[in-house]
Amino acid sequence: MPDEKQRAKKVMPVSPGRPKGVPNKTTQTAKDAIAAAAEALGGAARLTAWAQEDPSNERVFWGTIYPKLLPLQVTGEGGGPVVIQASALDERI
């Protein structure tokens, strides 16, 4: 007779899941809806006008909206590490 540990283990079928690099359908649908709404609200021209309306709007644009376009990780040439070269001018600092 199997003990409790053996009864508790259930073999679940292995699913390959979503292939690497394929976006989640729900995430893509949400992004498409947001893009459509932004275009309906005036697109890039309206976003520019909004950012210029008030200095706090511009701060929100540069501090919150724009950074979402930047890569999460910076890499060097060919995907390698970032190389920083110091010059004689750097020694004065």
JSON list of C-alpha atoms in Angstrom, two decimals:
[
{"chain": "A", "resi": 1, "resn": "MET", "atom": "CA", "xyz": [0.00, 0.00, 0.00]},
{"chain": "A", "resi": 2, "resn": "PRO", "atom": "CA", "xyz": [1.48, 3.42, -0.94]},
{"chain": "A", "resi": 3, "resn": "ASP", "atom": "CA", "xyz": [2.39, 5.76, 1.89]},
{"chain": "A", "resi": 4, "resn": "GLU", "atom": "CA", "xyz": [1.10, 9.36, 2.19]},
{"chain": "A", "resi": 5, "resn": "LYS", "atom": "CA", "xyz": [4.04, 10.90, 0.30]},
{"chain": "A", "resi": 6, "resn": "GLN", "atom": "CA", "xyz": [3.46, 8.68, -2.69]},
{"chain": "A", "resi": 7, "resn": "ARG", "atom": "CA", "xyz": [-0.27, 9.41, -2.70]},
{"chain": "A", "resi": 8, "resn": "ALA", "atom": "CA", "xyz": [0.31, 13.16, -2.43]},
{"chain": "A", "resi": 9, "resn": "LYS", "atom": "CA", "xyz": [2.53, 13.23, -5.53]},
{"chain": "A", "resi": 10, "resn": "LYS", "atom": "CA", "xyz": [0.57, 13.50, -8.73]},
{"chain": "A", "resi": 11, "resn": "VAL", "atom": "CA", "xyz": [2.29, 13.36, -12.03]},
{"chain": "A", "resi": 12, "resn": "MET", "atom": "CA", "xyz": [1.23, 16.36, -14.08]},
{"chain": "A", "resi": 13, "resn": "PRO", "atom": "CA", "xyz": [1.61, 16.23, -17.85]},
{"chain": "A", "resi": 14, "resn": "VAL", "atom": "CA", "xyz": [4.42, 18.46, -19.10]},
{"chain": "A", "resi": 15, "resn": "SER", "atom": "CA", "xyz": [3.21, 21.28, -21.31]},
{"chain": "A", "resi": 16, "resn": "PRO", "atom": "CA", "xyz": [5.67, 23.05, -23.61]},
{"chain": "A", "resi": 17, "resn": "GLY", "atom": "CA", "xyz": [4.01, 26.38, -22.78]},
{"chain": "A", "resi": 18, "resn": "ARG", "atom": "CA", "xyz": [4.52, 29.51, -24.84]},
{"chain": "A", "resi": 19, "resn": "PRO", "atom": "CA", "xyz": [7.66, 29.46, -26.98]},
{"chain": "A", "resi": 20, "resn": "LYS", "atom": "CA", "xyz": [10.41, 31.86, -25.95]},
{"chain": "A", "resi": 21, "resn": "GLY", "atom": "CA", "xyz": [10.02, 35.28, -27.53]},
{"chain": "A", "resi": 22, "resn": "VAL", "atom": "CA", "xyz": [6.31, 34.96, -28.29]},
{"chain": "A", "resi": 23, "resn": "PRO", "atom": "CA", "xyz": [4.41, 37.75, -26.48]},
{"chain": "A", "resi": 24, "resn": "ASN", "atom": "CA", "xyz": [1.55, 36.95, -24.13]},
{"chain": "A", "resi": 25, "resn": "LYS", "atom": "CA", "xyz": [-1.73, 37.42, -26.07]},
{"chain": "A", "resi": 26, "resn": "THR", "atom": "CA", "xyz": [-3.41, 39.30, -23.23]},
{"chain": "A", "resi": 27, "resn": "THR", "atom": "CA", "xyz": [-0.44, 41.67, -22.86]},
{"chain": "A", "resi": 28, "resn": "GLN", "atom": "CA", "xyz": [-0.35, 42.31, -26.60]},
{"chain": "A", "resi": 29, "resn": "THR", "atom": "CA", "xyz": [-4.12, 42.93, -26.69]},
{"chain": "A", "resi": 30, "resn": "ALA", "atom": "CA", "xyz": [-3.81, 45.45, -23.84]},
{"chain": "A", "resi": 31, "resn": "LYS", "atom": "CA", "xyz": [-0.91, 47.22, -25.56]},
{"chain": "A", "resi": 32, "resn": "ASP", "atom": "CA", "xyz": [-2.88, 47.41, -28.81]},
{"chain": "A", "resi": 33, "resn": "ALA", "atom": "CA", "xyz": [-5.90, 48.88, -26.98]},
{"chain": "A", "resi": 34, "resn": "ILE", "atom": "CA", "xyz": [-3.73, 51.51, -25.26]},
{"chain": "A", "resi": 35, "resn": "ALA", "atom": "CA", "xyz": [-2.09, 52.43, -28.58]},
{"chain": "A", "resi": 36, "resn": "ALA", "atom": "CA", "xyz": [-5.51, 52.78, -30.26]},
{"chain": "A", "resi": 37, "resn": "ALA", "atom": "CA", "xyz": [-6.79, 54.98, -27.41]},
{"chain": "A", "resi": 38, "resn": "ALA", "atom": "CA", "xyz": [-3.66, 57.16, -27.57]},
{"chain": "A", "resi": 39, "resn": "GLU", "atom": "CA", "xyz": [-4.12, 57.61, -31.31]},
{"chain": "A", "resi": 40, "resn": "ALA", "atom": "CA", "xyz": [-7.81, 58.48, -30.85]},
{"chain": "A", "resi": 41, "resn": "LEU", "atom": "CA", "xyz": [-6.84, 61.08, -28.23]},
{"chain": "A", "resi": 42, "resn": "GLY", "atom": "CA", "xyz": [-4.52, 62.87, -30.64]},
{"chain": "A", "resi": 43, "resn": "GLY", "atom": "CA", "xyz": [-1.45, 60.67, -30.81]},
{"chain": "A", "resi": 44, "resn": "ALA", "atom": "CA", "xyz": [2.04, 62.13, -30.69]},
{"chain": "A", "resi": 45, "resn": "ALA", "atom": "CA", "xyz": [0.89, 65.69, -31.42]},
{"chain": "A", "resi": 46, "resn": "ARG", "atom": "CA", "xyz": [-1.50, 65.67, -28.45]},
{"chain": "A", "resi": 47, "resn": "LEU", "atom": "CA", "xyz": [1.11, 64.08, -26.15]},
{"chain": "A", "resi": 48, "resn": "THR", "atom": "CA", "xyz": [3.56, 66.83, -27.13]},
{"chain": "A", "resi": 49, "resn": "ALA", "atom": "CA", "xyz": [0.97, 69.54, -26.50]},
{"chain": "A", "resi": 50, "resn": "TRP", "atom": "CA", "xyz": [0.12, 68.00, -23.10]},
{"chain": "A", "resi": 51, "resn": "ALA", "atom": "CA", "xyz": [3.78, 67.85, -22.08]},
{"chain": "A", "resi": 52, "resn": "GLN", "atom": "CA", "xyz": [4.22, 71.52, -23.03]},
{"chain": "A", "resi": 53, "resn": "GLU", "atom": "CA", "xyz": [1.09, 72.69, -21.17]},
{"chain": "A", "resi": 54, "resn": "ASP", "atom": "CA", "xyz": [2.71, 72.56, -17.74]},
{"chain": "A", "resi": 55, "resn": "PRO", "atom": "CA", "xyz": [6.22, 71.90, -16.40]},
{"chain": "A", "resi": 56, "resn": "SER", "atom": "CA", "xyz": [4.85, 69.11, -14.18]},
{"chain": "A", "resi": 57, "resn": "ASN", "atom": "CA", "xyz": [3.47, 67.36, -17.27]},
{"chain": "A", "resi": 58, "resn": "GLU", "atom": "CA", "xyz": [6.88, 67.51, -18.92]},
{"chain": "A", "resi": 59, "resn": "ARG", "atom": "CA", "xyz": [8.45, 66.10, -15.74]},
{"chain": "A", "resi": 60, "resn": "VAL", "atom": "CA", "xyz": [5.96, 63.19, -15.85]},
{"chain": "A", "resi": 61, "resn": "PHE", "atom": "CA", "xyz": [6.77, 62.62, -19.52]},
{"chain": "A", "resi": 62, "resn": "TRP", "atom": "CA", "xyz": [10.55, 62.47, -19.01]},
{"chain": "A", "resi": 63, "resn": "GLY", "atom": "CA", "xyz": [10.42, 60.71, -15.64]},
{"chain": "A", "resi": 64, "resn": "THR", "atom": "CA", "xyz": [7.67, 58.14, -16.20]},
{"chain": "A", "resi": 65, "resn": "ILE", "atom": "CA", "xyz": [6.57, 57.79, -19.82]},
{"chain": "A", "resi": 66, "resn": "TYR", "atom": "CA", "xyz": [9.80, 58.07, -21.82]},
{"chain": "A", "resi": 67, "resn": "PRO", "atom": "CA", "xyz": [11.87, 55.66, -19.67]},
{"chain": "A", "resi": 68, "resn": "LYS", "atom": "CA", "xyz": [9.44, 52.86, -20.63]},
{"chain": "A", "resi": 69, "resn": "LEU", "atom": "CA", "xyz": [10.98, 53.00, -24.12]},
{"chain": "A", "resi": 70, "resn": "LEU", "atom": "CA", "xyz": [14.53, 52.52, -22.85]},
{"chain": "A", "resi": 71, "resn": "PRO", "atom": "CA", "xyz": [16.05, 49.03, -22.71]},
{"chain": "A", "resi": 72, "resn": "LEU", "atom": "CA", "xyz": [16.03, 47.36, -19.31]},
{"chain": "A", "resi": 73, "resn": "GLN", "atom": "CA", "xyz": [19.64, 46.28, -19.69]},
{"chain": "A", "resi": 74, "resn": "VAL", "atom": "CA", "xyz": [22.42, 48.03, -21.54]},
{"chain": "A", "resi": 75, "resn": "THR", "atom": "CA", "xyz": [24.95, 45.87, -23.39]},
{"chain": "A", "resi": 76, "resn": "GLY", "atom": "CA", "xyz": [28.03, 46.63, -25.39]},
{"chain": "A", "resi": 77, "resn": "GLU", "atom": "CA", "xyz": [28.85, 45.81, -28.98]},
{"chain": "A", "resi": 78, "resn": "GLY", "atom": "CA", "xyz": [27.64, 42.39, -30.08]},
{"chain": "A", "resi": 79, "resn": "GLY", "atom": "CA", "xyz": [25.76, 41.89, -26.81]},
{"chain": "A", "resi": 80, "resn": "GLY", "atom": "CA", "xyz": [28.99, 41.87, -24.79]},
{"chain": "A", "resi": 81, "resn": "PRO", "atom": "CA", "xyz": [29.86, 43.99, -21.77]},
{"chain": "A", "resi": 82, "resn": "VAL", "atom": "CA", "xyz": [29.96, 47.79, -21.95]},
{"chain": "A", "resi": 83, "resn": "VAL", "atom": "CA", "xyz": [33.53, 49.03, -22.38]},
{"chain": "A", "resi": 84, "resn": "ILE", "atom": "CA", "xyz": [34.46, 52.34, -20.75]},
{"chain": "A", "resi": 85, "resn": "GLN", "atom": "CA", "xyz": [37.72, 53.98, -21.73]},
{"chain": "A", "resi": 86, "resn": "ALA", "atom": "CA", "xyz": [39.20, 56.63, -19.46]},
{"chain": "A", "resi": 87, "resn": "SER", "atom": "CA", "xyz": [41.28, 59.47, -20.85]},
{"chain": "A", "resi": 88, "resn": "ALA", "atom": "CA", "xyz": [43.83, 61.83, -19.32]},
{"chain": "A", "resi": 89, "resn": "LEU", "atom": "CA", "xyz": [41.06, 64.41, -18.82]},
{"chain": "A", "resi": 90, "resn": "ASP", "atom": "CA", "xyz": [39.24, 61.98, -16.51]},
{"chain": "A", "resi": 91, "resn": "GLU", "atom": "CA", "xyz": [42.17, 61.92, -14.08]},
{"chain": "A", "resi": 92, "resn": "ARG", "atom": "CA", "xyz": [41.60, 65.59, -13.15]},
{"chain": "A", "resi": 93, "resn": "ILE", "atom": "CA", "xyz": [38.13, 64.87, -11.78]}
]
